[in-house]
Coordinates of C-alpha atoms and ligand atoms in Angstrom, one line a residue:
M27 CA 140.4 166.6 164.2
E28 CA 141.5 163.4 162.0
S29 CA 143.8 164.3 159.0
I30 CA 143.2 162.6 155.8
I31 CA 145.2 162.6 152.6
V32 CA 143.1 162.3 149.3
A33 CA 144.8 162.1 145.8
G34 CA 144.0 162.0 142.2
S35 CA 145.8 160.2 139.7
A36 CA 148.5 163.0 138.7
N37 CA 151.2 161.9 141.1
P38 CA 150.5 159.0 143.1
S39 CA 154.2 158.3 144.4
L40 CA 154.1 161.6 145.7
A41 CA 150.8 161.1 147.6
E42 CA 152.2 157.8 149.0
G43 CA 155.5 159.4 150.1
V44 CA 153.9 162.2 151.9
A45 CA 151.5 159.7 153.5
E46 CA 154.5 157.4 154.5
R47 CA 156.4 160.4 156.1
L48 CA 153.3 161.3 158.2
A49 CA 152.8 157.6 158.9
T50 CA 149.4 157.5 157.5
R51 CA 147.9 156.2 154.2
V52 CA 146.4 157.6 151.0
S53 CA 142.4 157.6 151.3
R54 CA 140.6 155.3 148.6
V55 CA 139.2 157.2 145.6
I56 CA 137.4 156.0 142.6
L57 CA 138.3 158.0 139.4
D58 CA 136.6 156.6 136.0
R59 CA 135.1 158.0 132.8
F60 CA 131.7 157.5 131.5
P61 CA 131.5 156.2 127.7
D62 CA 131.2 160.0 126.6
S63 CA 134.5 160.7 128.6
E64 CA 132.9 162.6 131.3
L65 CA 134.9 162.3 134.6
H66 CA 133.3 160.5 137.5
A67 CA 134.9 161.1 140.9
E68 CA 134.1 159.4 144.1
L69 CA 135.5 159.1 147.6
G70 CA 135.9 155.4 148.7
E71 CA 136.0 156.4 152.4
S72 CA 134.4 159.0 154.8
V73 CA 135.9 162.3 155.2
R74 CA 133.2 163.9 157.4
G75 CA 134.5 166.1 160.2
C76 CA 138.1 165.7 158.8
D77 CA 141.1 167.9 158.0
V78 CA 141.4 166.7 154.3
Y79 CA 144.6 167.4 152.3
L80 CA 143.9 166.9 148.6
I81 CA 147.2 166.2 146.5
Q82 CA 147.0 166.9 142.9
P83 CA 149.6 168.6 140.9
T84 CA 148.0 170.0 137.4
G85 CA 151.0 168.7 135.1
P86 CA 150.2 167.0 131.8
P87 CA 147.8 166.0 130.7
V88 CA 146.8 169.3 132.5
D89 CA 143.0 169.4 131.9
N90 CA 142.4 165.7 133.1
H91 CA 144.4 166.5 136.3
L92 CA 142.6 169.8 136.9
M93 CA 139.0 168.2 136.4
E94 CA 140.3 165.5 138.9
L95 CA 141.3 168.0 141.3
I96 CA 138.2 170.1 141.3
F97 CA 135.7 167.0 141.3
L98 CA 137.5 165.5 144.4
A99 CA 137.4 168.9 146.1
D100 CA 133.6 169.1 145.2
A101 CA 133.3 165.5 146.6
C102 CA 135.2 166.1 149.8
R103 CA 133.2 169.4 150.6
R104 CA 129.8 167.7 149.7
A105 CA 130.9 164.6 151.9
G106 CA 131.4 167.2 155.1
A107 CA 135.1 167.6 155.2
A108 CA 135.7 170.2 158.3
R109 CA 138.7 171.6 156.2
L110 CA 140.0 171.1 152.7
T111 CA 143.5 172.0 151.5
G112 CA 144.5 171.7 148.0
I113 CA 148.2 170.5 147.5
V114 CA 148.9 171.7 144.1
P115 CA 152.7 171.6 143.6
Y116 CA 152.9 172.2 140.0
Y117 CA 150.1 174.8 138.9
G118 CA 149.0 174.3 135.3
Y119 CA 148.1 177.2 133.0
A120 CA 150.4 179.5 135.5
R121 CA 152.1 180.8 132.2
Q122 CA 148.8 182.5 131.2
D123 CA 148.9 185.2 133.8
R124 CA 148.1 188.0 131.5
R125 CA 146.9 189.0 127.8
A126 CA 150.2 189.2 125.9
K127 CA 147.8 189.9 123.0
G128 CA 144.4 191.2 122.8
R129 CA 141.4 188.9 122.9
E130 CA 143.0 186.0 125.1
A131 CA 141.6 184.1 128.2
V132 CA 143.7 184.7 131.4
G133 CA 143.7 180.9 132.3
A134 CA 145.8 181.4 135.5
R135 CA 143.0 183.7 137.0
L136 CA 140.1 181.5 135.9
I137 CA 141.6 178.3 137.3
A138 CA 142.5 180.1 140.6
D139 CA 138.8 180.8 140.8
M140 CA 137.7 177.5 139.8
L141 CA 139.7 176.0 142.7
S142 CA 138.2 178.1 145.4
L143 CA 134.6 177.7 143.6
A144 CA 135.1 173.7 143.9
G145 CA 135.6 174.2 147.7
L146 CA 139.3 174.2 148.2
E147 CA 139.8 176.7 151.5
R148 CA 143.6 176.9 151.3
I149 CA 146.0 176.1 148.5
V150 CA 149.8 175.1 148.8
A151 CA 151.8 175.6 145.7
I152 CA 155.6 175.3 144.9
D153 CA 157.3 178.0 142.9
L154 CA 154.6 179.3 140.9
H155 CA 155.6 180.8 137.7
T156 CA 155.4 184.3 138.9
V157 CA 154.9 185.6 142.3
S158 CA 152.2 187.9 141.1
L159 CA 150.0 184.7 140.9
E160 CA 149.6 185.0 144.4
G161 CA 147.0 187.8 144.0
F162 CA 144.9 185.5 141.7
F163 CA 143.7 183.4 144.6
S164 CA 140.7 184.4 146.7
V165 CA 141.6 181.8 149.3
P166 CA 144.7 181.5 151.4
L167 CA 147.9 180.3 149.4
E168 CA 151.1 178.9 151.0
H169 CA 153.5 179.6 148.3
L170 CA 156.4 177.3 149.1
S171 CA 159.9 177.2 147.2
A172 CA 162.2 174.4 146.3
I173 CA 165.1 176.9 145.4
S174 CA 167.2 176.5 148.7
L175 CA 166.6 172.9 148.5
L176 CA 167.9 172.7 144.9
A177 CA 170.7 175.2 145.7
N178 CA 171.9 172.9 148.5
T179 CA 171.9 170.1 146.4
I180 CA 174.2 171.7 143.8
E181 CA 176.5 173.6 146.0
E182 CA 179.3 171.2 145.9
L183 CA 179.4 171.4 142.0
V184 CA 179.6 175.2 142.0
T185 CA 183.2 176.5 141.0
A186 CA 184.9 179.7 140.6
R187 CA 183.9 179.6 137.0
T188 CA 180.2 179.1 137.7
V189 CA 177.8 181.7 136.4
V190 CA 174.0 181.4 137.1
V191 CA 172.0 182.1 134.0
A192 CA 168.4 183.2 133.6
P193 CA 167.3 181.6 130.5
D194 CA 164.8 184.6 129.5
L195 CA 163.8 187.9 131.3
G196 CA 161.0 186.3 133.3
A197 CA 163.7 184.1 135.2
V198 CA 165.7 187.2 136.4
K199 CA 164.4 187.3 139.9
L200 CA 164.8 183.5 140.2
A201 CA 168.5 183.8 139.0
E202 CA 169.2 186.4 141.3
R203 CA 167.9 184.1 144.4
Y204 CA 170.1 181.3 143.2
A205 CA 173.0 183.5 142.6
E206 CA 172.7 184.9 146.1
L207 CA 172.5 181.4 147.6
L208 CA 175.4 180.1 145.6
H209 CA 177.7 183.4 145.7
R210 CA 178.0 183.4 142.0
P211 CA 177.4 186.2 139.2
I212 CA 174.4 186.1 137.0
S213 CA 174.0 186.3 133.3
I214 CA 170.8 186.7 131.3
V215 CA 169.6 185.4 127.9
H216 CA 167.5 187.5 126.0
K217 CA 164.6 185.0 124.8
I218 CA 161.6 185.8 122.6
R219 CA 158.6 183.3 122.5
L220 CA 157.4 182.7 118.9
S221 CA 154.9 180.2 119.9
G222 CA 154.1 177.7 122.6
A223 CA 157.0 175.6 121.2
K224 CA 159.2 177.9 119.6
V225 CA 161.6 180.4 121.1
E226 CA 164.5 182.7 119.6
V227 CA 167.5 184.0 121.3
R228 CA 168.3 187.5 120.8
G229 CA 171.4 187.8 123.0
V230 CA 173.2 187.1 126.2
V231 CA 173.8 189.9 128.8
G232 CA 176.7 189.5 131.1
E233 CA 180.3 188.2 130.8
V234 CA 180.0 184.4 130.2
A235 CA 183.3 183.6 128.0
G236 CA 185.1 180.6 129.8
C237 CA 182.4 180.2 132.3
A238 CA 180.4 177.0 133.5
P239 CA 176.6 177.9 133.2
I240 CA 173.9 176.9 135.9
I241 CA 170.8 177.5 134.0
V242 CA 167.9 178.1 136.4
D243 CA 164.0 178.3 135.5
D244 CA 160.7 177.5 137.5
M245 CA 159.8 174.8 134.9
I246 CA 160.7 172.7 131.7
S247 CA 158.2 171.7 129.4
T248 CA 159.5 171.2 125.7
G249 CA 163.0 172.1 126.7
G250 CA 163.1 174.5 123.9
T251 CA 163.9 177.6 126.4
I252 CA 166.8 175.5 127.9
K253 CA 168.3 174.3 124.6
A254 CA 168.3 177.8 123.0
A255 CA 169.7 179.2 126.1
A256 CA 172.4 176.5 126.0
E257 CA 173.3 177.1 122.3
A258 CA 173.6 180.8 122.9
L259 CA 175.9 180.4 125.8
I260 CA 178.1 178.2 123.9
S261 CA 178.1 180.5 121.1
A262 CA 179.0 183.2 123.6
G263 CA 182.1 181.3 124.6
C264 CA 180.9 179.3 127.7
L265 CA 182.4 176.0 128.5
P266 CA 180.1 173.1 127.4
E267 CA 179.5 172.2 131.0
I268 CA 175.9 173.1 131.5
M269 CA 173.8 172.4 134.3
V270 CA 170.2 172.8 134.4
V271 CA 168.1 173.4 137.4
A272 CA 164.4 173.8 137.6
S273 CA 161.7 173.3 140.1
H274 CA 159.2 171.5 137.6
A275 CA 160.4 169.1 135.0
L276 CA 157.2 168.5 132.9
L277 CA 159.6 167.4 130.0
T278 CA 156.7 167.3 127.4
G279 CA 157.2 166.4 123.7
P280 CA 160.8 166.4 122.4
A281 CA 162.3 167.6 125.7
I282 CA 164.1 164.3 126.8
S283 CA 165.6 163.8 123.1
L284 CA 166.4 167.4 122.9
F285 CA 168.4 167.2 126.0
S286 CA 170.2 163.9 125.1
A287 CA 170.9 164.9 121.5
Ligands
R5P19 C1 158.9 180.7 130.9 O1 158.5 181.6 131.0 C2 159.1 179.6 131.8 O2 159.8 180.1 132.9 C3 160.0 178.5 131.0 O3 161.1 179.0 130.5 C4 159.1 178.0 129.9 O4 158.0 178.0 129.9 C5 159.6 176.5 129.6 O5 159.1 176.2 128.4 P1 159.8 175.1 127.3 O6 160.7 174.1 128.0 O7 158.6 174.7 126.4 O8 160.6 176.2 126.5

């Protein structure tokens, strides 16, 4: 069966890179908008009887990329693709995996349903916000991780003073995995989220004075979590040599200026 790569507009260089590694090319698609802003998605080439890999992470602007993903999936299904796999390295809405307060939507579950409804028969994702999201998908999910790759990359920068830091309680399991790979102890920042863009640190758990922290997270959006953790670590006596490692660098809003400040 012929394999075909189709991609939306979210990360064309990723799709090109994958195609190049596989000695193939990205199939042509037409994505445009009607005057009322509705999306129009069309395949530029036949996919009939093919094994189609649809590459489209759903980073910002999340809704646009998500619509492209489901429209292209639907187009592939209707055009007779024999098998359709969605490659969604970053899965937007992942943080809305529960009702933190009453009367909220559980976005992560809804999107998982939308992807299978659109015709994706298998989904590949990388470092989902929590592993419990795996249970949200009714189609097979290949949950890959970049952690060992990232740990290998920073290994040579690790010293006897390095401590791996979880910037919030949700990142503890992740920090444990890095700590195990890097053979270093962990520390945990107790963070409270006040709003989408505001966080507050209540304390640091673990001995960090005189240490060089590596803060690890699944994703960086506004950078507020990392910035708050870094400030708390410095106040707790850490060396001002802070390294940050994350699988998904969304870097929205003030993130870049926060880190360069
Ligand atoms: C939170 O649970 C996530 O793991 C990240 O720490 C958080 O979503 C990052 O967002 P921001 O960069 O806006 O603080």
